[in-house]
C-alpha atoms as a PDB file:
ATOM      1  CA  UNK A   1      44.961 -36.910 -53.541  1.00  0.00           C
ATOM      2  CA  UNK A   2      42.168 -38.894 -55.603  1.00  0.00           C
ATOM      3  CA  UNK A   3      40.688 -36.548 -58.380  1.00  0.00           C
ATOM      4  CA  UNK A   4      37.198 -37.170 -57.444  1.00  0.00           C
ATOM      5  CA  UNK A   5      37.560 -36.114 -53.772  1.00  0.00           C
ATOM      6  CA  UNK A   6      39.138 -32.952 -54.518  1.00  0.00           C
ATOM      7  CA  UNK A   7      36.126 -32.226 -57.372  1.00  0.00           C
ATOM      8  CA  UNK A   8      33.731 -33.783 -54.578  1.00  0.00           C
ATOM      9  CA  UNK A   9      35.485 -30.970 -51.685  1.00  0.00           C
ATOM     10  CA  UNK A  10      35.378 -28.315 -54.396  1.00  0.00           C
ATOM     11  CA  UNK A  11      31.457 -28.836 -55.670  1.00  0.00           C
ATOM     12  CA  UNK A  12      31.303 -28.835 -52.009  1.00  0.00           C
ATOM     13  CA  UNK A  13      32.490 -25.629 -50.993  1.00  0.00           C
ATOM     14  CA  UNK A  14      31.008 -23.968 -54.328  1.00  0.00           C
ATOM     15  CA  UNK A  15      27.279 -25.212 -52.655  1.00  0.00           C
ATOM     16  CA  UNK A  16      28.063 -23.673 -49.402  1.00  0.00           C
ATOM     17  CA  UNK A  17      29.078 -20.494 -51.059  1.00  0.00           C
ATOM     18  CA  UNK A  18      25.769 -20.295 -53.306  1.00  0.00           C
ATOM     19  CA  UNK A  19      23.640 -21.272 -49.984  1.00  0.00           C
ATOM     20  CA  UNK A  20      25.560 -18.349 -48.237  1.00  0.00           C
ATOM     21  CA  UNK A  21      24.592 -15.614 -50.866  1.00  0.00           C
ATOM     22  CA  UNK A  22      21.638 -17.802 -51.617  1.00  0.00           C
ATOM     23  CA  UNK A  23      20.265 -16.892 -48.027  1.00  0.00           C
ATOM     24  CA  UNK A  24      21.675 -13.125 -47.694  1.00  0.00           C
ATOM     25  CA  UNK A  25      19.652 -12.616 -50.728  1.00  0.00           C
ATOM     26  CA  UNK A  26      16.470 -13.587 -49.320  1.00  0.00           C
ATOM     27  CA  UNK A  27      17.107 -12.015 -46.079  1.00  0.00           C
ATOM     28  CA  UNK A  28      18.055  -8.827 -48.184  1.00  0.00           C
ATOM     29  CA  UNK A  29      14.575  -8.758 -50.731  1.00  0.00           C
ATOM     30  CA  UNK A  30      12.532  -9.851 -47.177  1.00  0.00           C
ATOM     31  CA  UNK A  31      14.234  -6.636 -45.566  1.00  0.00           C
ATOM     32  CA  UNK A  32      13.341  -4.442 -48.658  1.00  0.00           C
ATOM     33  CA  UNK A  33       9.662  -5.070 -48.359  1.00  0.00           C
ATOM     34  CA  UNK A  34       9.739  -2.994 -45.302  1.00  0.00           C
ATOM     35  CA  UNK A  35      11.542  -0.225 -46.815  1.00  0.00           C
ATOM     36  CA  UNK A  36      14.922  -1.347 -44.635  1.00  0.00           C
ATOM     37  CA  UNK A  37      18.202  -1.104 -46.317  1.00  0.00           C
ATOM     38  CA  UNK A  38      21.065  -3.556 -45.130  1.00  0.00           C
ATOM     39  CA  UNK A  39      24.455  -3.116 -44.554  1.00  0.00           C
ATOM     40  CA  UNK A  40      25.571  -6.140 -43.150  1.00  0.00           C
ATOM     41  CA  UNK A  41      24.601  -9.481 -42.917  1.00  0.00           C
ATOM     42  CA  UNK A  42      26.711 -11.812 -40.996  1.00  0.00           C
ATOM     43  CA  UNK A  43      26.105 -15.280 -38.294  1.00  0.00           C
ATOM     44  CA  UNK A  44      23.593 -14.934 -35.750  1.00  0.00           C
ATOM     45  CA  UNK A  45      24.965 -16.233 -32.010  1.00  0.00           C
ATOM     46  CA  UNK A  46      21.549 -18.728 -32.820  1.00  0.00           C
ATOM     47  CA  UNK A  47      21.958 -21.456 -35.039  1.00  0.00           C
ATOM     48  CA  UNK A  48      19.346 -20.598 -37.868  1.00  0.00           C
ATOM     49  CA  UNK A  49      19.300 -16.815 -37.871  1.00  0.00           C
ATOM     50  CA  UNK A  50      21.243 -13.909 -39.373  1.00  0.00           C
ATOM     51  CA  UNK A  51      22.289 -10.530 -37.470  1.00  0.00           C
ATOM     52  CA  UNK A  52      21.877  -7.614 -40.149  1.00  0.00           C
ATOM     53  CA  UNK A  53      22.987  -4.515 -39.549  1.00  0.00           C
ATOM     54  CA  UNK A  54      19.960  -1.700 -41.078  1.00  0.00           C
ATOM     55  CA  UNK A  55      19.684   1.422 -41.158  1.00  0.00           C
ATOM     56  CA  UNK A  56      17.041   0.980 -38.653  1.00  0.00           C
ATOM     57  CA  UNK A  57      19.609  -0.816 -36.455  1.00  0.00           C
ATOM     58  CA  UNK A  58      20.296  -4.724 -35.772  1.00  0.00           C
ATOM     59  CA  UNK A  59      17.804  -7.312 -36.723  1.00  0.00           C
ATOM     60  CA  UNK A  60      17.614 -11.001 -36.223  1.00  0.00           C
ATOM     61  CA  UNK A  61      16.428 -12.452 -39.530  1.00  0.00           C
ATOM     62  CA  UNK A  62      16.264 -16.470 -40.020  1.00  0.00           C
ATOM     63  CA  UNK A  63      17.886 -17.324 -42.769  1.00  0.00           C
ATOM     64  CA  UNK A  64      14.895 -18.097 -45.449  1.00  0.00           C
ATOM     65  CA  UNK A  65      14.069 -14.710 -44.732  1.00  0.00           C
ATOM     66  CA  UNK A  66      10.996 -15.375 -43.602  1.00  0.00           C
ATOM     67  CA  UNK A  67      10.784 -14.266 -39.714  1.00  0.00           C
ATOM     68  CA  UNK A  68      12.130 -11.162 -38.509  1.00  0.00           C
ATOM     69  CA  UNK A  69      12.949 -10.198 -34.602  1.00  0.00           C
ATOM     70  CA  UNK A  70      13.751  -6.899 -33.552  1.00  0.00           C
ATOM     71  CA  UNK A  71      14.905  -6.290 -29.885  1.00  0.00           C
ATOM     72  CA  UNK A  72      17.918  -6.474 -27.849  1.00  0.00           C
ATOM     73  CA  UNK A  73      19.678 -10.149 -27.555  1.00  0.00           C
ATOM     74  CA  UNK A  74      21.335 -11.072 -24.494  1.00  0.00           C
ATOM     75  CA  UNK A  75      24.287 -13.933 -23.617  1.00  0.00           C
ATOM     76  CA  UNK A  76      23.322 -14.844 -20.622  1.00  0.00           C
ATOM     77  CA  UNK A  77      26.115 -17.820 -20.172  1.00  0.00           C
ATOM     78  CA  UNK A  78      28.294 -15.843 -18.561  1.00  0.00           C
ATOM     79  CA  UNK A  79      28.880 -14.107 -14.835  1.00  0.00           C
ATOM     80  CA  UNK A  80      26.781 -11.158 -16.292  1.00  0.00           C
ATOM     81  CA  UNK A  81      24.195 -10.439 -19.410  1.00  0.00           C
ATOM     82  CA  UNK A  82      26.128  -9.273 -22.361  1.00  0.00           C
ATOM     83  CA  UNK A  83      23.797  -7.439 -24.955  1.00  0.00           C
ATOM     84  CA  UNK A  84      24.970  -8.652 -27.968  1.00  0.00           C
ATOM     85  CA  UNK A  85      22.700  -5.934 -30.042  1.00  0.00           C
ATOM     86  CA  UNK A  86      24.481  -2.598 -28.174  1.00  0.00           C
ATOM     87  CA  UNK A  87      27.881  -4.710 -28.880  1.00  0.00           C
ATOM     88  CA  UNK A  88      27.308  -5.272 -32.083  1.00  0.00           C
ATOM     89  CA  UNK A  89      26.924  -1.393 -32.465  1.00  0.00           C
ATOM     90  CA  UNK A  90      29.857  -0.326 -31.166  1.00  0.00           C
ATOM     91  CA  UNK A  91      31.581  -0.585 -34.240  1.00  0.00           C
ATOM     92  CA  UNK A  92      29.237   2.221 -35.760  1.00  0.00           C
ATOM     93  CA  UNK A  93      29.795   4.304 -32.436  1.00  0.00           C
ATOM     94  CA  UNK A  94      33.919   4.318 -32.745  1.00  0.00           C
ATOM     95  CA  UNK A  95      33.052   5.102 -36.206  1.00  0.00           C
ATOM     96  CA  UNK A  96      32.497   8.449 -34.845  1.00  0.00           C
ATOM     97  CA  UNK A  97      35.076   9.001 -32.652  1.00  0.00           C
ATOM     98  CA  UNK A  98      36.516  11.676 -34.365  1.00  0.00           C
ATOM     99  CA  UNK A  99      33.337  13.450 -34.202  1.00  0.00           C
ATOM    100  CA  UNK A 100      33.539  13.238 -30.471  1.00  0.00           C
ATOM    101  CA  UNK A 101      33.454  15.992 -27.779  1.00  0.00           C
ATOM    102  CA  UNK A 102      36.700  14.276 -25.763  1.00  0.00           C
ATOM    103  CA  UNK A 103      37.634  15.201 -22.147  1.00  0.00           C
ATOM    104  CA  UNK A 104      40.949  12.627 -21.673  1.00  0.00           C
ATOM    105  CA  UNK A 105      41.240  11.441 -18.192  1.00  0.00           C
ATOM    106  CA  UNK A 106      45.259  11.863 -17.750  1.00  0.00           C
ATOM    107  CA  UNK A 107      45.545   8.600 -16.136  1.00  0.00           C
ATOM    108  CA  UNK A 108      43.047   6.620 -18.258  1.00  0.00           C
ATOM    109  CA  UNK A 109      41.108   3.558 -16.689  1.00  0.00           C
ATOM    110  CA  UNK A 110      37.537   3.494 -18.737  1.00  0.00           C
ATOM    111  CA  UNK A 111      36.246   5.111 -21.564  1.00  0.00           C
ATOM    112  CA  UNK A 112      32.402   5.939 -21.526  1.00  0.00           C
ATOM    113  CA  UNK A 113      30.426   7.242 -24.732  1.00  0.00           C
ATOM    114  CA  UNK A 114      27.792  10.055 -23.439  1.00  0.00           C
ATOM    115  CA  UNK A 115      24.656  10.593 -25.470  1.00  0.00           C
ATOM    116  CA  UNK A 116      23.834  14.298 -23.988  1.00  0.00           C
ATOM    117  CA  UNK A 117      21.169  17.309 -24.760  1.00  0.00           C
ATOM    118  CA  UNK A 118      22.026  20.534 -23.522  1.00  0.00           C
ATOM    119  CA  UNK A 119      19.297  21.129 -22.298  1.00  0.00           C
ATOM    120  CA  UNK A 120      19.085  18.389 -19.885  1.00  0.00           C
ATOM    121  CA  UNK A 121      19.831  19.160 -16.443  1.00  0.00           C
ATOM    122  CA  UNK A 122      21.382  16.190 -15.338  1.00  0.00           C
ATOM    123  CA  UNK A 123      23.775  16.712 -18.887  1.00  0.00           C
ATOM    124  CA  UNK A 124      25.012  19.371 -16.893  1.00  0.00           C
ATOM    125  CA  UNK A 125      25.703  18.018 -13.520  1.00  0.00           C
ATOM    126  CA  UNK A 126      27.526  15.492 -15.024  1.00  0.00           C
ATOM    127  CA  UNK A 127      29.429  18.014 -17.008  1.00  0.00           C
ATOM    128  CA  UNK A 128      30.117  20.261 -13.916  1.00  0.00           C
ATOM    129  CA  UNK A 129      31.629  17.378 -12.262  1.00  0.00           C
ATOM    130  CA  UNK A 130      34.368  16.642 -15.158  1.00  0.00           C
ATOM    131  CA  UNK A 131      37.446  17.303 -13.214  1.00  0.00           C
ATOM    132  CA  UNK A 132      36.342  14.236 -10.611  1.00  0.00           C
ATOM    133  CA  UNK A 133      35.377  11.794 -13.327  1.00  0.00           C
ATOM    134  CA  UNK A 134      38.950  12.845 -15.186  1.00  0.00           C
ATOM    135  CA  UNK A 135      40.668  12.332 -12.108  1.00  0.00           C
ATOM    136  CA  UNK A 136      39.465   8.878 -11.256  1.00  0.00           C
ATOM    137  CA  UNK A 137      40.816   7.626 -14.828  1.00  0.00           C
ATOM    138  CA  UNK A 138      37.384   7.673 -16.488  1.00  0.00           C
ATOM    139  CA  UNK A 139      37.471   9.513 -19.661  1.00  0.00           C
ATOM    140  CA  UNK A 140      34.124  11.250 -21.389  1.00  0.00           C
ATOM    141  CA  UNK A 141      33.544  11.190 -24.853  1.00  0.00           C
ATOM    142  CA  UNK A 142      30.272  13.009 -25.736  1.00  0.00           C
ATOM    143  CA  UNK A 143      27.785  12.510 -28.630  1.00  0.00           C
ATOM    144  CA  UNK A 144      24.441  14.732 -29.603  1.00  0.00           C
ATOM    145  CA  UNK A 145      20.796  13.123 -28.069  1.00  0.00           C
ATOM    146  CA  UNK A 146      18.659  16.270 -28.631  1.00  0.00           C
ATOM    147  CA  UNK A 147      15.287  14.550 -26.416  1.00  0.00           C
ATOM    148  CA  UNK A 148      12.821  16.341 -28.488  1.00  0.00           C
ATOM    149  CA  UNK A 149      14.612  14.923 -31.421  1.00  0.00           C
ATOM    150  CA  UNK A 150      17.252  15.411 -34.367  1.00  0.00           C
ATOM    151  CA  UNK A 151      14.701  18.460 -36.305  1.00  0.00           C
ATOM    152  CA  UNK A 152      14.064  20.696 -32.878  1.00  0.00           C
ATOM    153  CA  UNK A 153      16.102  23.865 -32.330  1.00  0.00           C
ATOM    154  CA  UNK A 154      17.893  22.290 -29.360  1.00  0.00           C
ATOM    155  CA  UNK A 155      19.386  20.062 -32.392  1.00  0.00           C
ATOM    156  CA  UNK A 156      20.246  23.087 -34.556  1.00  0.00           C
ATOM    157  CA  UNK A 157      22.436  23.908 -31.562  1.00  0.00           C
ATOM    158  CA  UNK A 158      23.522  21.028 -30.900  1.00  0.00           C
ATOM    159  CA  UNK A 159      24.753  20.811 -34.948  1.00  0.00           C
ATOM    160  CA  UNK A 160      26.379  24.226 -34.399  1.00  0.00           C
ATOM    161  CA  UNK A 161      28.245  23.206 -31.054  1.00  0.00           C
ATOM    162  CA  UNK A 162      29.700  20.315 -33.462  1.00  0.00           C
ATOM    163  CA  UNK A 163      30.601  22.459 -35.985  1.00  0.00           C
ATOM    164  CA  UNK A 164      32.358  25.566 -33.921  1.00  0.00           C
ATOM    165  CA  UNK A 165      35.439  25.927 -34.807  1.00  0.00           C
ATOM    166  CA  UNK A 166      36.221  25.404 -30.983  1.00  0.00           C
ATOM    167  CA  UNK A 167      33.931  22.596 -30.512  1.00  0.00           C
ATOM    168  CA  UNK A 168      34.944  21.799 -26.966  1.00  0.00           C
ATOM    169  CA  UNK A 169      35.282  25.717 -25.438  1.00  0.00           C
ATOM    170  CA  UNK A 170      31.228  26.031 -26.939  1.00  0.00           C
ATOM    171  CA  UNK A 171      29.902  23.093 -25.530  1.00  0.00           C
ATOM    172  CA  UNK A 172      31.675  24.278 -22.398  1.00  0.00           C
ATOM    173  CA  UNK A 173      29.926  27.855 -22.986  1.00  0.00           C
ATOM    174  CA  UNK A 174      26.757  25.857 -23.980  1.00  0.00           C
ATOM    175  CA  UNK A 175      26.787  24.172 -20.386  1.00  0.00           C
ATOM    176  CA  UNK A 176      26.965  27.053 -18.519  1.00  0.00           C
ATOM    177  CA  UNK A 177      23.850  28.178 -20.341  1.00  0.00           C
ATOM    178  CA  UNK A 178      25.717  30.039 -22.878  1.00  0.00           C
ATOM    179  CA  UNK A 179      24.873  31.415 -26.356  1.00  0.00           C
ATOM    180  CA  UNK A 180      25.526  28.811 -29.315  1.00  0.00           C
ATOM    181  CA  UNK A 181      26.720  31.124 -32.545  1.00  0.00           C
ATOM    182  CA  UNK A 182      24.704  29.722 -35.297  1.00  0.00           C
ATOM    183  CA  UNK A 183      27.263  27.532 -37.612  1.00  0.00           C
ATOM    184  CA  UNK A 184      27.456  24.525 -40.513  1.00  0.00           C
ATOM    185  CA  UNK A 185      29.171  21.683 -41.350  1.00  0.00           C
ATOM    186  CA  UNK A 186      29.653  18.640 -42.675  1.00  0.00           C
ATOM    187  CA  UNK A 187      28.892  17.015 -39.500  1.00  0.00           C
ATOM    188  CA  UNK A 188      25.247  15.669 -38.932  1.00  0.00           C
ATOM    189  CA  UNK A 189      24.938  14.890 -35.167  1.00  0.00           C
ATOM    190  CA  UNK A 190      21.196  13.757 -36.614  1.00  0.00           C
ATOM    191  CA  UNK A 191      23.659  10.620 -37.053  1.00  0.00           C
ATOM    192  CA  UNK A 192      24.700  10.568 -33.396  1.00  0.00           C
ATOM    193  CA  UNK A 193      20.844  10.716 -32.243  1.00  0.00           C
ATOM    194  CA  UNK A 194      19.708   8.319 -34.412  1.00  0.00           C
ATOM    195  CA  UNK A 195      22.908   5.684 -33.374  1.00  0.00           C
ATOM    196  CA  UNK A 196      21.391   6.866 -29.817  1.00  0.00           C
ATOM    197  CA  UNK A 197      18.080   5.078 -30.544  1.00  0.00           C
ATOM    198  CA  UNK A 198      19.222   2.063 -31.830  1.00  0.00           C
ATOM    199  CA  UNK A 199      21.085   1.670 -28.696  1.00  0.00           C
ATOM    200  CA  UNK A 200      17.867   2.047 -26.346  1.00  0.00           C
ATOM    201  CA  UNK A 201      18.855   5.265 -25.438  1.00  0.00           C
ATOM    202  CA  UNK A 202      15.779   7.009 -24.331  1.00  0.00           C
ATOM    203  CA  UNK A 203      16.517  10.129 -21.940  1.00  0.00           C
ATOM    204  CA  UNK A 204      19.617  11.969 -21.159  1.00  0.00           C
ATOM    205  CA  UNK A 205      22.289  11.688 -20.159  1.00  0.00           C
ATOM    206  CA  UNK A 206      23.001   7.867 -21.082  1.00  0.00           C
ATOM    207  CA  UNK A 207      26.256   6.140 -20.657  1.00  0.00           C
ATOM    208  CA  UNK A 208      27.661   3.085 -23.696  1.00  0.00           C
ATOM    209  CA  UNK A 209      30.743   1.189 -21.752  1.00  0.00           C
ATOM    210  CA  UNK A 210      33.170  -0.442 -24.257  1.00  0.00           C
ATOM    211  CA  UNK A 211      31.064  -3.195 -24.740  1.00  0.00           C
ATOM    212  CA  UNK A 212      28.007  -1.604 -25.522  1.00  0.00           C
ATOM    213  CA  UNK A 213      26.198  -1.607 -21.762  1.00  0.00           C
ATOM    214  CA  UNK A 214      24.232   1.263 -21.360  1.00  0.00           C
ATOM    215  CA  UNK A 215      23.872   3.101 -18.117  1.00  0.00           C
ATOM    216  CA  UNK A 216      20.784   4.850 -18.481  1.00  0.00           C
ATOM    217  CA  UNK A 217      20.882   7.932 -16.007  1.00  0.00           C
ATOM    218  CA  UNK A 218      23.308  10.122 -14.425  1.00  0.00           C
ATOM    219  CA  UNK A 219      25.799   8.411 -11.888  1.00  0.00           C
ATOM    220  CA  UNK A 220      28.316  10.668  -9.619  1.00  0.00           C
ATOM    221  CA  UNK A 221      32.033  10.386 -10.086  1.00  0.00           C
ATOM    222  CA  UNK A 222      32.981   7.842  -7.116  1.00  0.00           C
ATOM    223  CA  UNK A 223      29.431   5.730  -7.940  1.00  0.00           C
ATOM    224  CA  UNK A 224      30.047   5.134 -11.635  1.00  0.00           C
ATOM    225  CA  UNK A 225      34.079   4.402 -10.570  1.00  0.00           C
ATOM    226  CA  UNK A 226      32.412   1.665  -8.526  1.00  0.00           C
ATOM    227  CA  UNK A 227      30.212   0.651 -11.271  1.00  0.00           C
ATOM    228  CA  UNK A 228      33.007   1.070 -13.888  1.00  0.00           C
ATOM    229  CA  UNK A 229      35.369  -0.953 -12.116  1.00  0.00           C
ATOM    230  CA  UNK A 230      32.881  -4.161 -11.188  1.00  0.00           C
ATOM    231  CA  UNK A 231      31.858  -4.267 -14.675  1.00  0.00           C
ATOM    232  CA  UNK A 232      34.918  -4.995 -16.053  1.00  0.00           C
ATOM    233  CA  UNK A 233      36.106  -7.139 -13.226  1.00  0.00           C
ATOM    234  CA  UNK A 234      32.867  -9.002 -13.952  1.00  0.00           C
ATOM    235  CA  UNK A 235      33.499  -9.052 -17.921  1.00  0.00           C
ATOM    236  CA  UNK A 236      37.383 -10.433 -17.207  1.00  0.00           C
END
């Protein structure tokens, strides 16, 4: 191959590098002025802009670093809307799967993520009705949403529920209006409600499918089978 084509290619690919770094560092310093620290910067699905992951949740950033848009983005090309924001979070939710309160359907067809508050009264509908979601292959993987947020007592139970050395037989106890034993851990389910908001979640309980949909509300066992099963038909 000629010399000057492979220093040409080279120079080339150097440039593209530098403009890469060149533009995550002015999205980054842009970011910083608001006090927003960023963990990720990668391709927008629109030409010209950026998706960075924040600790405030995803932006949309052009890539001068100049414009900012925060909000959900949809794909609406396909035979449904996929929300591209919630699905870009779902890595940081299975990030916490091991933090999860899991109830394993035996024969496993879907997997829902449940932001919940004890104290919710629909939280515990939902949770009285376990056996029926279980046994129509949907299993229920719980995470904290204390609604009067992450520094009221119902989220100093909540922590403690996390951190029982049992956490599954207290959060049972917990649903059937039972005492929470005052514990610590490492865990911060402050985490879990803050992940909550960046997903839209706004009351309790509220269901994340696998790709990040939310299902606000609660739905009954043979209604969110339904639901369950047309959404992934739909997503095929």
């Amino acid at each position: 191959m000629n010399k000057g084509i492979v220093l040409f290619s080279l120079l080339a690919a150097s440039l593209s590098t530098f403009g890469v770094q060149a533009d995550d560092a002015a999205i980054e310093a842009s970011l910083s002025k608001l006090g927003v620290k960023t963990e990720t910067i990668q391709p927008a699905p629109v030409a010209g802009m950026k998706s960075v992951l924040t600790n405030s949740g995803v932006l949309y950033v052009t890539d001068d670093g100049k414009h900012i848009i925060q909000g959900p983005l949809y794909d609406v090309s396909g035979a449904q809307p996929v929300n591209v924001t919630n699905k870009m979070l779902m890595g940081r939710l299975n990030a916490l799967e091991k933090e999860m309160i899991v109830y394993k359907a035996a024969n496993e067809q879907h997997v829902i993520t449940v932001f919940t508050d004890i104290t919710c009264g629909y939280c515990h509908k939902l949770h009285e009705e376990m056996k029926d979601y279980n046994a129509l292959g949907i299993t229920v993987r719980y995470l904290a949403f204390p609604r009067q947020g992450p520094q009221s007592d119902t989220a100093k139970e909540m922590n403690a529920i996390w951190c029982a050395k049992d956490p599954k037989k207290t959060f049972d106890a917990a649903m059937k209006n039972g005492d929470v034993p005052a514990t610590s851990c490492s865990i911060d389910t402050a985490k879990h409600y803050a992940l909550g908001v960046q997903f839209g979640v706004q009351g309790t309980p509220a269901l994340v499918l696998n790709d990040g949909y939310v299902v606000p509300g609660y739905q009954g066992p043979k209604e969110l089978k339904a639901l369950l099963d047309e959404h992934k038909k739909q997503a095929q």
